[in-house]
CSV table of C-alpha atoms in Angstrom, one decimal:
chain,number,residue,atom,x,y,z
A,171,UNK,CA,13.2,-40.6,-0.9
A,172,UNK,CA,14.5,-41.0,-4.7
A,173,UNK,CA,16.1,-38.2,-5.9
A,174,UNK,CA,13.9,-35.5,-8.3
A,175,UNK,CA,15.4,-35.5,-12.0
A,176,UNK,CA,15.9,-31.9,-13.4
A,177,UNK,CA,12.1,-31.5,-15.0
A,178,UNK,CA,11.0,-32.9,-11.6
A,179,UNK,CA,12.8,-30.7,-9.8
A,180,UNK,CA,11.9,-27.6,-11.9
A,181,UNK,CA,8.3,-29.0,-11.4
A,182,UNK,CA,8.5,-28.9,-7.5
A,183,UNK,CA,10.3,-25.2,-7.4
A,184,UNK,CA,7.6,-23.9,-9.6
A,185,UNK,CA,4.9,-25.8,-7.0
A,186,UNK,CA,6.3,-24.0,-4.0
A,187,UNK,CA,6.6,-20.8,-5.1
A,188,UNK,CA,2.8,-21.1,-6.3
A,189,UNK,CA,2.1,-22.1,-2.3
A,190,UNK,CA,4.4,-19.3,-0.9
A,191,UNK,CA,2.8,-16.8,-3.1
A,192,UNK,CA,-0.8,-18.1,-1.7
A,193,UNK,CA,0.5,-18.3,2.3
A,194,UNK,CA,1.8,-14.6,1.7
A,195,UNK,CA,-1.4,-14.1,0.3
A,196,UNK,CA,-3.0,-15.1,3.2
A,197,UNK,CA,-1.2,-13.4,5.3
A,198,UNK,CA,-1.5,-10.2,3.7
A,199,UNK,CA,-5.5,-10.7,3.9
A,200,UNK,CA,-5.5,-10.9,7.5
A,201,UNK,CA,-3.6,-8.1,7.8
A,202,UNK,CA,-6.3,-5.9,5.5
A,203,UNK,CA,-9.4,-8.1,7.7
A,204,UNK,CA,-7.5,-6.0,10.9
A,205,UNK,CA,-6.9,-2.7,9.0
A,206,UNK,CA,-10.1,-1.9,7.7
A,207,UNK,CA,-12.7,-3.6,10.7
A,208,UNK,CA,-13.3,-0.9,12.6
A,209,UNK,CA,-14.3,1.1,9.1
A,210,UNK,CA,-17.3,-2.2,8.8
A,211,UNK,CA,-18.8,-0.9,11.5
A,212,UNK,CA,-17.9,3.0,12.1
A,213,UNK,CA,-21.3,3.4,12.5
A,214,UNK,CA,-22.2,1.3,15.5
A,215,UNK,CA,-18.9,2.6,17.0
A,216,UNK,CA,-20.1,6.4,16.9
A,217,UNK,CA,-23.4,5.9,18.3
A,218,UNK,CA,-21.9,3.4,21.5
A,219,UNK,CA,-19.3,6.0,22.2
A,220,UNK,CA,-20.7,9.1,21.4
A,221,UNK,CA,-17.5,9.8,19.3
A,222,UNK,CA,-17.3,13.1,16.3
A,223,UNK,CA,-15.9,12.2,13.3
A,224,UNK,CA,-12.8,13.4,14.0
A,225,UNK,CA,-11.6,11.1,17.1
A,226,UNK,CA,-13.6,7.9,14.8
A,227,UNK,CA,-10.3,8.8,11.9
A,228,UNK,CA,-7.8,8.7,14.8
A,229,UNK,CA,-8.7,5.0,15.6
A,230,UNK,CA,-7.3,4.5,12.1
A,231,UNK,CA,-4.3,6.6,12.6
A,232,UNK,CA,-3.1,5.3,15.6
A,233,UNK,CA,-3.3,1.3,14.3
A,234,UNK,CA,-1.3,2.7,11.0
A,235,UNK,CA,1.1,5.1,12.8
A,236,UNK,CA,2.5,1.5,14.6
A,237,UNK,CA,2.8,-0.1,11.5
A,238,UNK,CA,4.3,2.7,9.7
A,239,UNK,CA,7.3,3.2,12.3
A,240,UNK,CA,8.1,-0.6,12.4
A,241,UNK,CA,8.5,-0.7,9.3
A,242,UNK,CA,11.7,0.8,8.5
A,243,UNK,CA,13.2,-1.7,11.6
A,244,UNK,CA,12.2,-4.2,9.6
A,245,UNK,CA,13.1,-3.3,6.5
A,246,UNK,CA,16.7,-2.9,7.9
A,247,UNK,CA,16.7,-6.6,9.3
A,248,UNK,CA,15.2,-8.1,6.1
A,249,UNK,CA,18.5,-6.5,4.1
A,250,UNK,CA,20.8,-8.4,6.8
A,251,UNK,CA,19.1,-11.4,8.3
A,252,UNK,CA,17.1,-14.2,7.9
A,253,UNK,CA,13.9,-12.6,6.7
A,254,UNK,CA,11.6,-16.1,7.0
A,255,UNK,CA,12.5,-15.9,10.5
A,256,UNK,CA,11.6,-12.0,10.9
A,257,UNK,CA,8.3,-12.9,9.0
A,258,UNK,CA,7.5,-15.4,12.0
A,259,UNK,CA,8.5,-13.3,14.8
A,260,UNK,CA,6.4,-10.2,13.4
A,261,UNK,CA,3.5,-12.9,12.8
A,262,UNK,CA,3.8,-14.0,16.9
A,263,UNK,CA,3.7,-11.0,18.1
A,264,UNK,CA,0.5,-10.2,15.8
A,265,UNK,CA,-1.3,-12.7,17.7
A,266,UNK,CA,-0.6,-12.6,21.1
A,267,UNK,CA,-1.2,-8.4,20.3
A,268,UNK,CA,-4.7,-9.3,18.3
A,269,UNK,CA,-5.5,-12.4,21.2
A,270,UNK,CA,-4.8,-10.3,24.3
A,271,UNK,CA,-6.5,-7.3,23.2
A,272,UNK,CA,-9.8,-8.8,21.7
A,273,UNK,CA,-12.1,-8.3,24.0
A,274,UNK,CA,-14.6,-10.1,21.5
A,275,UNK,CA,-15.9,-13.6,22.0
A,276,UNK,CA,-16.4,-14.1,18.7
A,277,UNK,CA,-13.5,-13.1,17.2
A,278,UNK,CA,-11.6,-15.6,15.0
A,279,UNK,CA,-8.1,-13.6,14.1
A,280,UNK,CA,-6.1,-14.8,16.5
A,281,UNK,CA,-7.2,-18.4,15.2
A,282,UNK,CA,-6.4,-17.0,11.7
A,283,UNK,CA,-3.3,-15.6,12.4
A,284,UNK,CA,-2.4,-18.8,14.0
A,285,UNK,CA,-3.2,-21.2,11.1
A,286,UNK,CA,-1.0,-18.2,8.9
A,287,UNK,CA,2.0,-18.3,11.3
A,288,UNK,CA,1.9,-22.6,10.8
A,289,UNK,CA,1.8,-22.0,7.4
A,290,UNK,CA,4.5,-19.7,7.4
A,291,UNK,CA,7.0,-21.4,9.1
A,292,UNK,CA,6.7,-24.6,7.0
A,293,UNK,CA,6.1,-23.9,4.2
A,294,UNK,CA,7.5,-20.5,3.1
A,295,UNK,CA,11.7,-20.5,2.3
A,296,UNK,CA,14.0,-17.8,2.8
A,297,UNK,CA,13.9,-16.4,-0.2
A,298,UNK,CA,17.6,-15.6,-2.1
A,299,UNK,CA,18.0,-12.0,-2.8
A,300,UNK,CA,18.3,-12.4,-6.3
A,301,UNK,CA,21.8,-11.1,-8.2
A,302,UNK,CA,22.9,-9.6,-5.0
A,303,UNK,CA,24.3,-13.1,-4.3
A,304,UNK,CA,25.8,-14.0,-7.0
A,305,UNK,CA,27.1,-11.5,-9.9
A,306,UNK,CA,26.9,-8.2,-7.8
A,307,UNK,CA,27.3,-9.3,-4.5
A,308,UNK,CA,30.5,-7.2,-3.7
A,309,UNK,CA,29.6,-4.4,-5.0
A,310,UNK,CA,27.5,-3.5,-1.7
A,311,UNK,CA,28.2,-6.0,0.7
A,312,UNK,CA,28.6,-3.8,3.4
A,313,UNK,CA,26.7,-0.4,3.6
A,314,UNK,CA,25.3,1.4,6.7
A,315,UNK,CA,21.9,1.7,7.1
A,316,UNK,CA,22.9,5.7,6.7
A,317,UNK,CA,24.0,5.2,3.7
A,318,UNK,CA,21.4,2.7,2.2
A,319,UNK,CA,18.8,6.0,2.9
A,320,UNK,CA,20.9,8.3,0.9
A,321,UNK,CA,21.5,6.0,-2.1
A,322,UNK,CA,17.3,6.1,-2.3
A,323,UNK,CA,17.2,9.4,-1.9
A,324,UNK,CA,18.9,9.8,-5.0
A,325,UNK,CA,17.3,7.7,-6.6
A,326,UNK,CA,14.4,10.1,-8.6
A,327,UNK,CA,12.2,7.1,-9.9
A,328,UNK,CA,12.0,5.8,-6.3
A,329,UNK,CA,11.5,9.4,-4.5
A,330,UNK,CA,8.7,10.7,-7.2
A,331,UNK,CA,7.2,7.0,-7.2
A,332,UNK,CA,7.1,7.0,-3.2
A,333,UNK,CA,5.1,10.2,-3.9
A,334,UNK,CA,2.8,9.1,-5.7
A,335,UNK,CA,2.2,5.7,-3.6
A,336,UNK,CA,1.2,8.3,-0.8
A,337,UNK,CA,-1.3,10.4,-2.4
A,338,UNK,CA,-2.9,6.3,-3.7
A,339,UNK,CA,-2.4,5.6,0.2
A,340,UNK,CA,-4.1,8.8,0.9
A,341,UNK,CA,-7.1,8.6,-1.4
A,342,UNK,CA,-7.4,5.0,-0.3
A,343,UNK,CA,-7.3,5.1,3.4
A,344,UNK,CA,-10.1,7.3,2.9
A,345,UNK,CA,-12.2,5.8,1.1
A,346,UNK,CA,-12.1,2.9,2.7
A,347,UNK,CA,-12.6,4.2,5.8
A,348,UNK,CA,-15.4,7.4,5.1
A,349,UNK,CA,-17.4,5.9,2.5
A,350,UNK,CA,-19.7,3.3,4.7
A,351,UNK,CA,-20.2,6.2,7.2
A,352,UNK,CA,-20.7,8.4,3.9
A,353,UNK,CA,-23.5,6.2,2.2
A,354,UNK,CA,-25.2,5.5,5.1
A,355,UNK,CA,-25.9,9.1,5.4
A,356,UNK,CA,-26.7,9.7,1.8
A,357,UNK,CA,-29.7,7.4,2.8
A,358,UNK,CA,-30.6,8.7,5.1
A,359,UNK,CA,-31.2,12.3,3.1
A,360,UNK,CA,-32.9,10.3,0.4
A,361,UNK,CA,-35.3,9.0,2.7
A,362,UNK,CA,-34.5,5.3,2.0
A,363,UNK,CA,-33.4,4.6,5.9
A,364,UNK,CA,-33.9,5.9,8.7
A,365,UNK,CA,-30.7,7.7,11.1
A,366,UNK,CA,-29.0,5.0,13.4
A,367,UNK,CA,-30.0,5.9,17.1
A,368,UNK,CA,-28.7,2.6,18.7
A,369,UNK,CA,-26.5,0.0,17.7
A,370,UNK,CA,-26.1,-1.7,15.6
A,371,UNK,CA,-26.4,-0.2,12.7
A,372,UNK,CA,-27.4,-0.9,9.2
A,373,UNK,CA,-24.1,-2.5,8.0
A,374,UNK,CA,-25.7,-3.0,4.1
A,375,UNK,CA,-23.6,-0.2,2.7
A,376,UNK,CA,-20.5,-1.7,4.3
A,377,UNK,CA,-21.2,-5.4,2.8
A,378,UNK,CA,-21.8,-3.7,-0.6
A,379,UNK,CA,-18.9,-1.5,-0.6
A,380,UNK,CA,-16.5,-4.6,0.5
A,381,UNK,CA,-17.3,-6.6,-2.2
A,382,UNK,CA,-17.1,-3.9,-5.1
A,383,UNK,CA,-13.9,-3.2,-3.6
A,384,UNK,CA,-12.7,-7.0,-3.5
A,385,UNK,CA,-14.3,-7.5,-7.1
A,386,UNK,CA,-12.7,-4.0,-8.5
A,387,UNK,CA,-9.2,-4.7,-6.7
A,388,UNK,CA,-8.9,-8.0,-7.9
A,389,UNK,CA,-9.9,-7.6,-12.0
A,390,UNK,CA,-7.8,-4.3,-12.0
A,391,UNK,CA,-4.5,-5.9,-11.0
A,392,UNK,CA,-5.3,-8.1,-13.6
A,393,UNK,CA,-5.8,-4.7,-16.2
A,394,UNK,CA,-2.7,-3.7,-14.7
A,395,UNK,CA,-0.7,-6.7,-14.9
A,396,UNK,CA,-1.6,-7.5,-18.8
A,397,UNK,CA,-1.5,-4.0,-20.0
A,398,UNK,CA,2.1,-3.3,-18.1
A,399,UNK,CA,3.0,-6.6,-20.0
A,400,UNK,CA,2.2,-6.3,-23.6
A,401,UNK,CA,3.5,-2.1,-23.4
A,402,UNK,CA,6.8,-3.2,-21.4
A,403,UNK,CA,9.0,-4.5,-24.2
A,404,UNK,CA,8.0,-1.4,-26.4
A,405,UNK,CA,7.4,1.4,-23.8
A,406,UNK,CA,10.3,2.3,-21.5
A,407,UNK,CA,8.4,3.8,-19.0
A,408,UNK,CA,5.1,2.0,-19.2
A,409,UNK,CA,4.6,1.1,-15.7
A,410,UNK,CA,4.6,4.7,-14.0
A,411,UNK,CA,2.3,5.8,-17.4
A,412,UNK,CA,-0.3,3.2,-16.6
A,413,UNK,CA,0.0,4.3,-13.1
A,414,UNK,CA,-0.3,8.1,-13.7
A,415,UNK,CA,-3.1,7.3,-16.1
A,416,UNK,CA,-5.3,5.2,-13.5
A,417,UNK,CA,-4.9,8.0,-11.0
A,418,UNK,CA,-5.7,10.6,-13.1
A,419,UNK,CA,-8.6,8.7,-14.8
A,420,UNK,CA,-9.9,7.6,-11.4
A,421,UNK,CA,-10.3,11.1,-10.3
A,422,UNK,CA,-13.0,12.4,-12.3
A,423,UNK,CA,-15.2,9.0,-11.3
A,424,UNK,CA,-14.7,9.3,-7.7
A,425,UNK,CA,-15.6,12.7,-8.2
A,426,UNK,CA,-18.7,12.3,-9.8
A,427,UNK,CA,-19.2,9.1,-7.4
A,428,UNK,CA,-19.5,12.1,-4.3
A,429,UNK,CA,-21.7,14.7,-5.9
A,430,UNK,CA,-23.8,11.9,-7.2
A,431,UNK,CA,-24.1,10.4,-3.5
A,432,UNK,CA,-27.6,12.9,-2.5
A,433,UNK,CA,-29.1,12.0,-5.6
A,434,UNK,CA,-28.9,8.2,-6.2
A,435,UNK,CA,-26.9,5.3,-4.6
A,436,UNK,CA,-26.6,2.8,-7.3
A,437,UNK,CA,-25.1,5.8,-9.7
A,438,UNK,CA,-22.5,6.7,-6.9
A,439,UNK,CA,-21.8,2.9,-6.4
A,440,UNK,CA,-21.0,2.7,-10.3
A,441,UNK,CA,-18.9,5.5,-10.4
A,442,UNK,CA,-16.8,3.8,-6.8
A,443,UNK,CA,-16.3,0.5,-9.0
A,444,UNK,CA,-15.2,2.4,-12.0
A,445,UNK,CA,-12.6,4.4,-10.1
A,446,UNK,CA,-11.2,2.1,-7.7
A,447,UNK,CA,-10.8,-0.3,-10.9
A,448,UNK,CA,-8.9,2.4,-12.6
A,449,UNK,CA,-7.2,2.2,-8.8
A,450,UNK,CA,-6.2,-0.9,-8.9
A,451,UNK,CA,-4.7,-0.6,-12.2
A,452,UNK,CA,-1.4,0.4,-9.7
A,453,UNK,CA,-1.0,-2.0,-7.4
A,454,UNK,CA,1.5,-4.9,-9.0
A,455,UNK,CA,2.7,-2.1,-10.8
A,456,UNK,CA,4.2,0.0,-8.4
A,457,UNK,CA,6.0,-3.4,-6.6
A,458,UNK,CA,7.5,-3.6,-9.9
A,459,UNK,CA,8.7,-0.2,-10.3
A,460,UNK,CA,10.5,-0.7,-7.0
A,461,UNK,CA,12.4,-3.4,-7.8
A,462,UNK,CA,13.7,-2.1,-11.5
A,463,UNK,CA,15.0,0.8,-10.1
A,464,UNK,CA,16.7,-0.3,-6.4
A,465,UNK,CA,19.6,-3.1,-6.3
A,466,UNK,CA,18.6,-6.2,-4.2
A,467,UNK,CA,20.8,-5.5,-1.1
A,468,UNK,CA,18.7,-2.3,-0.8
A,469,UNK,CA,14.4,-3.4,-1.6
A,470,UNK,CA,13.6,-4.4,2.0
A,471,UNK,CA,15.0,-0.7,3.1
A,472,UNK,CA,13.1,0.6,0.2
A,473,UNK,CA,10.0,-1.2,0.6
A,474,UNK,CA,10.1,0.0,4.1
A,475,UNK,CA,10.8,3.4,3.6
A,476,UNK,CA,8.4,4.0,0.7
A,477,UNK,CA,5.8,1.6,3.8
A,478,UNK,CA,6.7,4.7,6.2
A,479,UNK,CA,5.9,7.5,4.0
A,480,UNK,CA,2.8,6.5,2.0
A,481,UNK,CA,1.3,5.8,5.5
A,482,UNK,CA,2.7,8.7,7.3
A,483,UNK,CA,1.5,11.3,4.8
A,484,UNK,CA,-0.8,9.1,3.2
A,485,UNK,CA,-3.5,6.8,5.3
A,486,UNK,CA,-2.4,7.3,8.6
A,487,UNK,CA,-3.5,10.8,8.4
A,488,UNK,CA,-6.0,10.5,6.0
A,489,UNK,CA,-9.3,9.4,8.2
A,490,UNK,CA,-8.4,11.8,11.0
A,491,UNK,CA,-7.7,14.8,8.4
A,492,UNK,CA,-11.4,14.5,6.9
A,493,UNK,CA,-12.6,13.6,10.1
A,494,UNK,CA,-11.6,17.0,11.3
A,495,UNK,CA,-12.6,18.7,8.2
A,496,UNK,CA,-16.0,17.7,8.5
A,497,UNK,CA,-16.4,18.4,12.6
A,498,UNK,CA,-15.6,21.9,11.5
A,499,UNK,CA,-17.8,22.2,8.9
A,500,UNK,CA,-20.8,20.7,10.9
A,501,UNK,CA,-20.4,23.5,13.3
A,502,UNK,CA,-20.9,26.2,10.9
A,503,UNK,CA,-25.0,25.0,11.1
A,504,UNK,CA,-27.2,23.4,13.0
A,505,UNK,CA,-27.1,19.7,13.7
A,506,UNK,CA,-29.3,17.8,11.1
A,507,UNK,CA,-29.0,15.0,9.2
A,508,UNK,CA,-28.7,17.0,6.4
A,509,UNK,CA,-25.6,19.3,7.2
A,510,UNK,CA,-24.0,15.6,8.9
A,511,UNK,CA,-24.1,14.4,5.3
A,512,UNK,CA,-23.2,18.0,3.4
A,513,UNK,CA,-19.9,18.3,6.3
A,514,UNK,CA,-18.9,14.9,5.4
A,515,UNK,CA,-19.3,14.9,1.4
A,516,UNK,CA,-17.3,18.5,1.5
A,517,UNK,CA,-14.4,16.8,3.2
A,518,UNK,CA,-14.2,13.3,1.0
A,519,UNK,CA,-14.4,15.5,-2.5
A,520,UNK,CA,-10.5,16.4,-1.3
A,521,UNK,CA,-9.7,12.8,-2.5
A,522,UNK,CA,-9.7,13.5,-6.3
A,523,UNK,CA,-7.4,16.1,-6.0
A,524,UNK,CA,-5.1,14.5,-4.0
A,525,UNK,CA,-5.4,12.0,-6.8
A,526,UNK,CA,-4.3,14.1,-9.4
A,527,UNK,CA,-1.4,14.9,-7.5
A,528,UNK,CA,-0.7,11.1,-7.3
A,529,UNK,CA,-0.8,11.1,-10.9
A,530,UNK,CA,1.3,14.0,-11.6
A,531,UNK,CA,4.0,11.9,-9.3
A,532,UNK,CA,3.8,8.8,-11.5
A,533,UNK,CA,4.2,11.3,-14.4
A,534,UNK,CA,7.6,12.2,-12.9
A,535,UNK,CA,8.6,8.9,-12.4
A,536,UNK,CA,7.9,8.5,-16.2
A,537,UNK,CA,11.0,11.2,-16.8
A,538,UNK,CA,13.6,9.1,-15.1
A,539,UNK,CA,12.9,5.6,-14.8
A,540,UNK,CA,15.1,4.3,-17.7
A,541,UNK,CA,18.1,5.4,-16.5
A,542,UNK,CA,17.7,4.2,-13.1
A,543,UNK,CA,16.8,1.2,-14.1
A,544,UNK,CA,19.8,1.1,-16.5
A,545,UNK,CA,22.4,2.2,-13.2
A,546,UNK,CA,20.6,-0.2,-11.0
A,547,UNK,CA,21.4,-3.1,-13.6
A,548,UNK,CA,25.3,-1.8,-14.1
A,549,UNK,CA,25.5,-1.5,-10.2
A,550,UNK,CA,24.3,-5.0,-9.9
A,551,UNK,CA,27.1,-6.2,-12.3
A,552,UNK,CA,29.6,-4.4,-10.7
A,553,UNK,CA,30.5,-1.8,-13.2
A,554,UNK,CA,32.9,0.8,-12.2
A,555,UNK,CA,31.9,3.1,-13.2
A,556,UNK,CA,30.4,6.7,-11.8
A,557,UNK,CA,27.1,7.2,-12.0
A,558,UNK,CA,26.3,10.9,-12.6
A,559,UNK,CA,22.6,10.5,-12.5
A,560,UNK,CA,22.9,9.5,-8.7
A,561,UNK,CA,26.4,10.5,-7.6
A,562,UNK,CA,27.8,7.1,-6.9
A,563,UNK,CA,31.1,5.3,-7.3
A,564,UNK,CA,31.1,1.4,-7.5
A,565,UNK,CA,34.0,-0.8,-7.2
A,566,UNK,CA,34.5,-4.1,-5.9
A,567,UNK,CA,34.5,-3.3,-2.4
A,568,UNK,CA,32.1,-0.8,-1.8
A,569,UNK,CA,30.0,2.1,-3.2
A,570,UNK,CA,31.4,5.6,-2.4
A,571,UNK,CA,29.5,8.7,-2.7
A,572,UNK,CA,30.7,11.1,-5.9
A,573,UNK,CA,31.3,13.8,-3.6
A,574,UNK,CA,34.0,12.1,-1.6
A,575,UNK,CA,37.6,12.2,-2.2
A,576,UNK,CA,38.4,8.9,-0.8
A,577,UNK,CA,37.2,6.6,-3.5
A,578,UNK,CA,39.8,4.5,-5.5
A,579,UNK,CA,39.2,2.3,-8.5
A,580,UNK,CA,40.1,-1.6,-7.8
């Protein structure tokens, strides 16, 4: 083949990054099609197995609990290795997991997640890790997995960030899971359906809430993404503002999205899309906050970390914890489809508050995210310097704690 001139070659970078972004895309949407099935059709499930609601969160809990303690392994491995070939491995063992238990016919993941594993192997790159190979790449070379965990817990923008990730996680994983189950049942007491006796269910409320949450997700990254842009340059702390505001903005509409639920579905169903807009506002956000305030050796072991403990406090818990809240409330009457409604609704309206929390978080984040991002851009360069704001020494061969005595300059 001729070789590419420089414009071509520009041309052709630019061409497979657009096709890497859309395979990781893919990817990533096969991952949400597994995550969130058994919330489709909660329903159906309940009635065939006789389940509470309590034991119907825990088959959410236990598919995130795997994924959340992975997560850090592979975070570790994608700071040190070859993370095209960890992608593929994790993808393998996705399928032969999703082909071997399927006990559906009909079940096209593994056929999926076959075409995504094809798709990964030629045609996404190991990706450089940025000015950690190049201008700061001495400067932590070689740093124990111990010690990778202690410089992000001193980090302040990453902890309070993390924070506020889990309480989005939380409200999230909740919604997504309850709020099928939870509209069903508001039909029910409206006397627009009758309750499911047998399988399957009604799934209308499930279809509907889908696509509002595809259509909402999808125009608020966009919100996100333009209004984190134009404020960037001027604002130093835009991003965790924009994501404090669309937590705490989002809370009042999923608020009145519950208490509206006995009274009229399409109100409640305008309320969901206007929150989980103001949601969504987050999401390209927060993987920017990340890597402004963490040096490049160190965002996998971040990414996974913050992965562990927005799932382990956040949606891992989540559908079990409300779950359990509303079994204990539906004992303190007697079964009706009434109080099965009034048991559930009492335990979703803890998601707004949980929200607010989320937003005080990002608030947080707000206080100190210039000057890590300001160390994290001197560490990269290799300043030596100490940096008081997280009690680390750089020099050109390693990064020594403030506290230690053993530290030299070079």
């Amino acid at each position: 083949f001729p070789e590419l001139s420089g414009n071509q070659q520009l041309l052709a970078g630019k061409i497979l990054s657009y096709v890497a972004i859309a395979v990781l895309c893919y990817v990533n949407l096969l991952n949400y099609m597994d995550r969130y099935t058994i919330a489709g059709v909660l329903l159906s499930i309940q009635k065939y197995f006789n389940i509470s609601d309590s034991t119907s969160g825990l088959l959410q809990t236990v598919f995130i609990c795997s994924f959340m303690l992975l997560a850090p392994v592979f975070g570790y491995l994608g700071d040190r290795y070859n993370r095209k070939v960890i992608m593929v491995a994790g993808m393998v063992v996705w399928i032969v997991t999703t082909l071997s238990s399927s006990f559906v016919t009909e079940s096209l993941n593994p056929i999926l997640g076959g075409l995504g594993l094809v798709l990964l192997i030629f045609l996404i790159p190991n990706p450089p890790r940025g000015a950690s190979e190049t201008q700061g790449a001495t400067c932590m070379e070689r740093t124990t997995y111990l010690e990778d965990i202690k410089y992000l817990l001193r980090n302040r923008s990453f902890v309070w960030s993390s924070l506020g990730v889990t309480a989005m996680a939380f409200v999230t994983g909740a919604l997504a899971f309850w709020t099928p189950t939870f509209l069903s049942r508001a039909r029910v007491i409206q006397g627009l359906t009758n309750p499911c006796t047998k399988e399957p269910c009604d799934p209308s409320d499930s279809y509907i809430f889908g696509a509002i949450t595809v259509v909402t997700g999808v125009v608020g990254v966009f919100i996100g993404t333009y209004i984190s842009r134009r404020l960037r340059d001027t604002v130093a702390n835009a991003d965790p503002l924009i994501c404090a505001v669309g937590m705490l903005s989002s809370s009042p509409c999923l608020f009145i999205a519950i208490v509206l639920a006995s009274t009229s579905i399409p109100a409640t169903y305008a309320c969901i899309g206007i929150g989980e807009t103001l949601l969504s506002l987050n999401w390209a956000i927060l993987a920017d906050i990340l890597l402004c305030v963490v040096i490049p050796t160190r965002r996998a072991t971040a990414e996974a970390l913050q992965i562990m403990v927005c799932h382990l406090l956040g949606d891992a818990g989540s559908p079990y914890l409300l779950g359990a809240i509303s079994d204990a409330l539906s004992t303190v009457k007697p079964d009706s489809p009434d109080w099965r409604f009034r048991s559930l609704e009492y335990s979703v309206l803890l998601c707004p508050f949980i929200g607010v929390l989320g937003g005080l978080f990002f608030l947080l984040t707000a206080l100190y995210i210039k000057a890590d991002k300001k160390a994290a851009e001197m560490l990269m360069k290799g300043n030596s310097r100490l940096f008081y704001e997280f009690g680390y020494f750089c020099t050109d061969q390693a990064l020594y704690s403030q506290s230690s005595r053993n530290f030299r300059v070079s």
